[in-house]
Amino acid sequence: MFADLTRRAFLGRSAGGIGALALASLMENGLGAAERTSGIISPLHHQPTAKRIIYLFQGGGPSHLDLFDNKPGMVALNGTPMPAAFVRGQQLAQLQGAPLNILAPQHAFKRWGKSGMEISEVLPRIGGVADELCLIRSMMTEAINHDPAQSFMNSGSSISGRPSMGSWFVYGLGSECENLPGFVVLSSVGGGQGQPIASRQWSAGMLPSRYQGVPFHAKGDPVLYISRPAGIDAGGQRDVINAVNKLNGMHDDVVADPEIATRISQYEMAFKMQSSVPDLVDFSKEPQHILDLYGTKGADGSFAANCLMARRLAERGVRFIQCYHRGWDHHGGVKNGTKTTAGLVDQGTAALITDLKQRGMLDDTLIIWGGEFGRTPMAQGDGRDHHIKGFSLFMAGGGVKSGMTYGATDDLGYNVIQEPVSVHDLHATIMHIMGIDHTRLTTRFQGRDYRLTDVHGHVVSKILR
């Protein structure tokens, strides 16, 4: 009998047997039981200071010069030519061959809180929580156009196909949530040119697809077909799912495809979400003072509603929540555009920080706020072009120092001159906060090990408590 068993058949049947055990575990316990484990990192590499992340991604490139990086010396230089030494041989997105004249900050700055942090007056509520913020004014990136720059900020590579940050965290740490995905994506738009956001920004890349982000609709029901069809009860649906999962298990015995386990887990998660999602979006349970704090009743498509949803997801154990706001691309009308977009995100951002602190959740929740790059000190008509050599981003909670300003750009906000922070450094630091050594969380693909920081990245220890 065994003499007739070829090596290929033996390996195939062995893999199928192992796969069947995994599938049986999923079918018996459901996805939640599997995701509540510590992921592939157990134990963690070191003690974490946060256990979840809420990333408030400002798509389009907010102007650091009009929001977070005050350059009063530019006022006297407004309209004069940009010094040639700054721009000679530099990569510019859309200003090639155009007159490069300085455009002074378009809004006044104010010192906020006990820290005296300088933030634009168009962000008064964020200014009101300045003492909770760690403001980095020395961010740098490599990609100068929106889509590759967003990919670089999300995955550490401007090349499509790498796992997103949220996928890495769910892969490495698992999820504490039994009946919701470990990585959820929300989006809103308004205030400027709304650059599209591709689904690859929350892709699992070469990781199993069960780790990819799950988009929720920001208005109405977050998930389509969340209600059962007429005449179908939970027991009948459970029978169908069990039958489909058994068929998938039989198929896996033949082909040993890891994506079959993903398919089964997705059926299980969808079944559980039919119970969990209605409660998630029942904002009637929120007290009026909380709705007033955010300035929304919830599920209205606004950034503020998404921030409130993010808090509710965080309470339920979701590991990584990403709220995109598309509206920061101000090639023209940067003065009014920045003010309008800021008005759409200011209250929700500050409310989320305040709400989490009141609930005792800010200490173990890391909030990140920023876009894919900044904007140029040179004018593009009455707007600004993309800028990669210096921009701002802030974090709050999760073990970062509060009321701190870190790094600096030059007098024109063009080049970083103090404490540079690359995107890889940012990723390494975020992973450190979550208890992960960024050099040790890898996946093998096509003959090499991949990681979020590739072969780069250093932890920015000076911003950590």
PDB file of N, CA and C in Angstrom, residues 48-54 56 128-134 294 311 314-315 348-369 394-403 433-434 465:
ATOM      1  N   PRO A  48       4.073  45.953  25.721  1.00  0.00           N
ATOM      2  CA  PRO A  48       3.498  47.022  24.903  1.00  0.00           C
ATOM      3  C   PRO A  48       2.974  48.162  25.768  1.00  0.00           C
ATOM      4  N   THR A  49       2.833  49.333  25.157  1.00  0.00           N
ATOM      5  CA  THR A  49       2.179  50.454  25.833  1.00  0.00           C
ATOM      6  C   THR A  49       0.822  50.764  25.215  1.00  0.00           C
ATOM      7  N   ALA A  50       0.469  50.060  24.159  1.00  0.00           N
ATOM      8  CA  ALA A  50      -0.862  50.178  23.559  1.00  0.00           C
ATOM      9  C   ALA A  50      -1.274  48.813  23.039  1.00  0.00           C
ATOM     10  N   LYS A  51      -2.583  48.598  22.955  1.00  0.00           N
ATOM     11  CA  LYS A  51      -3.060  47.320  22.424  1.00  0.00           C
ATOM     12  C   LYS A  51      -3.985  47.490  21.236  1.00  0.00           C
ATOM     13  N   ARG A  52      -4.245  48.734  20.840  1.00  0.00           N
ATOM     14  CA  ARG A  52      -5.064  48.983  19.651  1.00  0.00           C
ATOM     15  C   ARG A  52      -4.626  50.299  19.029  1.00  0.00           C
ATOM     16  N   ILE A  53      -4.958  50.481  17.748  1.00  0.00           N
ATOM     17  CA  ILE A  53      -4.575  51.679  17.008  1.00  0.00           C
ATOM     18  C   ILE A  53      -5.792  52.244  16.295  1.00  0.00           C
ATOM     19  N   ILE A  54      -5.947  53.554  16.372  1.00  0.00           N
ATOM     20  CA  ILE A  54      -6.927  54.270  15.555  1.00  0.00           C
ATOM     21  C   ILE A  54      -6.148  55.255  14.700  1.00  0.00           C
ATOM     22  N   LEU A  56      -6.222  58.052  12.010  1.00  0.00           N
ATOM     23  CA  LEU A  56      -7.053  59.057  11.356  1.00  0.00           C
ATOM     24  C   LEU A  56      -6.284  59.577  10.154  1.00  0.00           C
ATOM     25  N   GLY A 128      -7.244  72.559  21.597  1.00  0.00           N
ATOM     26  CA  GLY A 128      -7.728  72.405  22.962  1.00  0.00           C
ATOM     27  C   GLY A 128      -7.244  71.139  23.645  1.00  0.00           C
ATOM     28  N   VAL A 129      -6.806  70.143  22.871  1.00  0.00           N
ATOM     29  CA  VAL A 129      -6.243  68.914  23.458  1.00  0.00           C
ATOM     30  C   VAL A 129      -4.746  68.823  23.167  1.00  0.00           C
ATOM     31  N   ALA A 130      -4.108  69.965  22.925  1.00  0.00           N
ATOM     32  CA  ALA A 130      -2.684  69.982  22.568  1.00  0.00           C
ATOM     33  C   ALA A 130      -1.820  69.277  23.606  1.00  0.00           C
ATOM     34  N   ASP A 131      -2.199  69.372  24.873  1.00  0.00           N
ATOM     35  CA  ASP A 131      -1.385  68.760  25.919  1.00  0.00           C
ATOM     36  C   ASP A 131      -1.438  67.237  25.903  1.00  0.00           C
ATOM     37  N   GLU A 132      -2.298  66.664  25.057  1.00  0.00           N
ATOM     38  CA  GLU A 132      -2.341  65.205  24.877  1.00  0.00           C
ATOM     39  C   GLU A 132      -1.523  64.756  23.660  1.00  0.00           C
ATOM     40  N   LEU A 133      -1.053  65.710  22.855  1.00  0.00           N
ATOM     41  CA  LEU A 133      -0.470  65.372  21.563  1.00  0.00           C
ATOM     42  C   LEU A 133       1.048  65.251  21.609  1.00  0.00           C
ATOM     43  N   CYS A 134       1.550  64.401  20.720  1.00  0.00           N
ATOM     44  CA  CYS A 134       2.969  64.360  20.388  1.00  0.00           C
ATOM     45  C   CYS A 134       3.067  64.755  18.919  1.00  0.00           C
ATOM     46  N   TYR A 294     -19.056  64.935  19.941  1.00  0.00           N
ATOM     47  CA  TYR A 294     -18.616  64.631  18.582  1.00  0.00           C
ATOM     48  C   TYR A 294     -19.297  65.523  17.544  1.00  0.00           C
ATOM     49  N   ARG A 311     -14.440  54.719  18.222  1.00  0.00           N
ATOM     50  CA  ARG A 311     -14.419  54.466  19.666  1.00  0.00           C
ATOM     51  C   ARG A 311     -15.238  53.228  20.021  1.00  0.00           C
ATOM     52  N   ALA A 314     -13.286  50.214  19.035  1.00  0.00           N
ATOM     53  CA  ALA A 314     -12.177  50.005  19.966  1.00  0.00           C
ATOM     54  C   ALA A 314     -12.671  49.365  21.260  1.00  0.00           C
ATOM     55  N   GLU A 315     -13.813  49.800  21.743  1.00  0.00           N
ATOM     56  CA  GLU A 315     -14.392  49.213  22.957  1.00  0.00           C
ATOM     57  C   GLU A 315     -14.649  47.725  22.783  1.00  0.00           C
ATOM     58  N   GLY A 348     -14.324  66.051  15.536  1.00  0.00           N
ATOM     59  CA  GLY A 348     -14.305  64.601  15.708  1.00  0.00           C
ATOM     60  C   GLY A 348     -12.993  64.098  16.271  1.00  0.00           C
ATOM     61  N   THR A 349     -11.876  64.667  15.787  1.00  0.00           N
ATOM     62  CA  THR A 349     -10.565  64.257  16.280  1.00  0.00           C
ATOM     63  C   THR A 349     -10.425  64.539  17.769  1.00  0.00           C
ATOM     64  N   ALA A 350     -10.727  65.786  18.157  1.00  0.00           N
ATOM     65  CA  ALA A 350     -10.598  66.170  19.560  1.00  0.00           C
ATOM     66  C   ALA A 350     -11.570  65.398  20.445  1.00  0.00           C
ATOM     67  N   ALA A 351     -12.775  65.160  19.938  1.00  0.00           N
ATOM     68  CA  ALA A 351     -13.764  64.407  20.709  1.00  0.00           C
ATOM     69  C   ALA A 351     -13.292  62.990  20.973  1.00  0.00           C
ATOM     70  N   LEU A 352     -12.702  62.358  19.977  1.00  0.00           N
ATOM     71  CA  LEU A 352     -12.215  60.992  20.143  1.00  0.00           C
ATOM     72  C   LEU A 352     -11.144  60.933  21.230  1.00  0.00           C
ATOM     73  N   ILE A 353     -10.211  61.862  21.200  1.00  0.00           N
ATOM     74  CA  ILE A 353      -9.154  61.884  22.210  1.00  0.00           C
ATOM     75  C   ILE A 353      -9.756  62.118  23.596  1.00  0.00           C
ATOM     76  N   THR A 354     -10.669  63.081  23.700  1.00  0.00           N
ATOM     77  CA  THR A 354     -11.312  63.400  24.978  1.00  0.00           C
ATOM     78  C   THR A 354     -12.131  62.232  25.492  1.00  0.00           C
ATOM     79  N   ASP A 355     -12.909  61.622  24.605  1.00  0.00           N
ATOM     80  CA  ASP A 355     -13.787  60.517  24.973  1.00  0.00           C
ATOM     81  C   ASP A 355     -12.981  59.320  25.475  1.00  0.00           C
ATOM     82  N   LEU A 356     -11.926  58.972  24.739  1.00  0.00           N
ATOM     83  CA  LEU A 356     -11.093  57.846  25.157  1.00  0.00           C
ATOM     84  C   LEU A 356     -10.441  58.118  26.507  1.00  0.00           C
ATOM     85  N   LYS A 357      -9.993  59.348  26.710  1.00  0.00           N
ATOM     86  CA  LYS A 357      -9.365  59.680  27.999  1.00  0.00           C
ATOM     87  C   LYS A 357     -10.367  59.567  29.131  1.00  0.00           C
ATOM     88  N   GLN A 358     -11.583  60.053  28.926  1.00  0.00           N
ATOM     89  CA  GLN A 358     -12.607  59.972  29.962  1.00  0.00           C
ATOM     90  C   GLN A 358     -12.944  58.531  30.317  1.00  0.00           C
ATOM     91  N   ARG A 359     -12.830  57.638  29.357  1.00  0.00           N
ATOM     92  CA  ARG A 359     -13.160  56.224  29.577  1.00  0.00           C
ATOM     93  C   ARG A 359     -11.963  55.407  30.050  1.00  0.00           C
ATOM     94  N   GLY A 360     -10.818  56.057  30.219  1.00  0.00           N
ATOM     95  CA  GLY A 360      -9.620  55.338  30.633  1.00  0.00           C
ATOM     96  C   GLY A 360      -9.013  54.490  29.531  1.00  0.00           C
ATOM     97  N   MET A 361      -9.339  54.794  28.272  1.00  0.00           N
ATOM     98  CA  MET A 361      -8.859  53.992  27.144  1.00  0.00           C
ATOM     99  C   MET A 361      -7.713  54.653  26.378  1.00  0.00           C
ATOM    100  N   LEU A 362      -7.426  55.929  26.652  1.00  0.00           N
ATOM    101  CA  LEU A 362      -6.402  56.604  25.856  1.00  0.00           C
ATOM    102  C   LEU A 362      -5.017  56.041  26.138  1.00  0.00           C
ATOM    103  N   ASP A 363      -4.781  55.618  27.365  1.00  0.00           N
ATOM    104  CA  ASP A 363      -3.447  55.119  27.715  1.00  0.00           C
ATOM    105  C   ASP A 363      -3.054  53.881  26.929  1.00  0.00           C
ATOM    106  N   ASP A 364      -4.031  53.052  26.536  1.00  0.00           N
ATOM    107  CA  ASP A 364      -3.668  51.852  25.777  1.00  0.00           C
ATOM    108  C   ASP A 364      -4.233  51.880  24.356  1.00  0.00           C
ATOM    109  N   THR A 365      -4.575  53.072  23.876  1.00  0.00           N
ATOM    110  CA  THR A 365      -4.974  53.267  22.481  1.00  0.00           C
ATOM    111  C   THR A 365      -4.036  54.274  21.842  1.00  0.00           C
ATOM    112  N   LEU A 366      -3.427  53.919  20.733  1.00  0.00           N
ATOM    113  CA  LEU A 366      -2.572  54.848  20.006  1.00  0.00           C
ATOM    114  C   LEU A 366      -3.382  55.493  18.891  1.00  0.00           C
ATOM    115  N   ILE A 367      -3.475  56.818  18.919  1.00  0.00           N
ATOM    116  CA  ILE A 367      -4.130  57.575  17.855  1.00  0.00           C
ATOM    117  C   ILE A 367      -3.057  58.207  16.983  1.00  0.00           C
ATOM    118  N   ILE A 368      -3.208  58.063  15.676  1.00  0.00           N
ATOM    119  CA  ILE A 368      -2.294  58.663  14.700  1.00  0.00           C
ATOM    120  C   ILE A 368      -3.117  59.569  13.797  1.00  0.00           C
ATOM    121  N   TRP A 369      -2.619  60.790  13.531  1.00  0.00           N
ATOM    122  CA  TRP A 369      -3.325  61.751  12.668  1.00  0.00           C
ATOM    123  C   TRP A 369      -2.329  62.318  11.665  1.00  0.00           C
ATOM    124  N   PHE A 394       0.745  63.956  13.977  1.00  0.00           N
ATOM    125  CA  PHE A 394       0.756  63.837  15.436  1.00  0.00           C
ATOM    126  C   PHE A 394       0.180  62.510  15.887  1.00  0.00           C
ATOM    127  N   MET A 395       0.576  62.139  17.099  1.00  0.00           N
ATOM    128  CA  MET A 395       0.062  60.944  17.761  1.00  0.00           C
ATOM    129  C   MET A 395      -0.418  61.332  19.149  1.00  0.00           C
ATOM    130  N   ALA A 396      -1.226  60.468  19.746  1.00  0.00           N
ATOM    131  CA  ALA A 396      -1.712  60.700  21.105  1.00  0.00           C
ATOM    132  C   ALA A 396      -1.981  59.361  21.762  1.00  0.00           C
ATOM    133  N   GLY A 397      -1.834  59.333  23.097  1.00  0.00           N
ATOM    134  CA  GLY A 397      -2.119  58.121  23.857  1.00  0.00           C
ATOM    135  C   GLY A 397      -1.047  57.067  23.668  1.00  0.00           C
ATOM    136  N   GLY A 398      -1.368  55.838  24.051  1.00  0.00           N
ATOM    137  CA  GLY A 398      -0.557  54.675  23.731  1.00  0.00           C
ATOM    138  C   GLY A 398       0.911  54.739  24.080  1.00  0.00           C
ATOM    139  N   GLY A 399       1.303  55.495  25.092  1.00  0.00           N
ATOM    140  CA  GLY A 399       2.702  55.482  25.509  1.00  0.00           C
ATOM    141  C   GLY A 399       3.582  56.526  24.863  1.00  0.00           C
ATOM    142  N   VAL A 400       3.026  57.408  24.006  1.00  0.00           N
ATOM    143  CA  VAL A 400       3.842  58.499  23.477  1.00  0.00           C
ATOM    144  C   VAL A 400       3.774  59.674  24.445  1.00  0.00           C
ATOM    145  N   LYS A 401       4.817  60.490  24.444  1.00  0.00           N
ATOM    146  CA  LYS A 401       4.850  61.644  25.331  1.00  0.00           C
ATOM    147  C   LYS A 401       3.779  62.646  24.920  1.00  0.00           C
ATOM    148  N   SER A 402       3.187  63.284  25.888  1.00  0.00           N
ATOM    149  CA  SER A 402       2.116  64.242  25.624  1.00  0.00           C
ATOM    150  C   SER A 402       2.632  65.669  25.754  1.00  0.00           C
ATOM    151  N   GLY A 403       1.991  66.573  25.017  1.00  0.00           N
ATOM    152  CA  GLY A 403       2.403  67.970  25.036  1.00  0.00           C
ATOM    153  C   GLY A 403       3.800  68.182  24.484  1.00  0.00           C
ATOM    154  N   ILE A 433       5.586  50.318  20.085  1.00  0.00           N
ATOM    155  CA  ILE A 433       4.518  50.674  21.021  1.00  0.00           C
ATOM    156  C   ILE A 433       3.575  49.494  21.240  1.00  0.00           C
ATOM    157  N   MET A 434       3.368  48.699  20.200  1.00  0.00           N
ATOM    158  CA  MET A 434       2.456  47.557  20.277  1.00  0.00           C
ATOM    159  C   MET A 434       3.127  46.282  20.769  1.00  0.00           C
ATOM    160  N   ARG A 465       7.257  57.449  26.282  1.00  0.00           N
ATOM    161  CA  ARG A 465       7.308  57.647  27.727  1.00  0.00           C
ATOM    162  C   ARG A 465       8.283  56.672  28.370  1.00  0.00           C
TER     163      ARG A 465
END
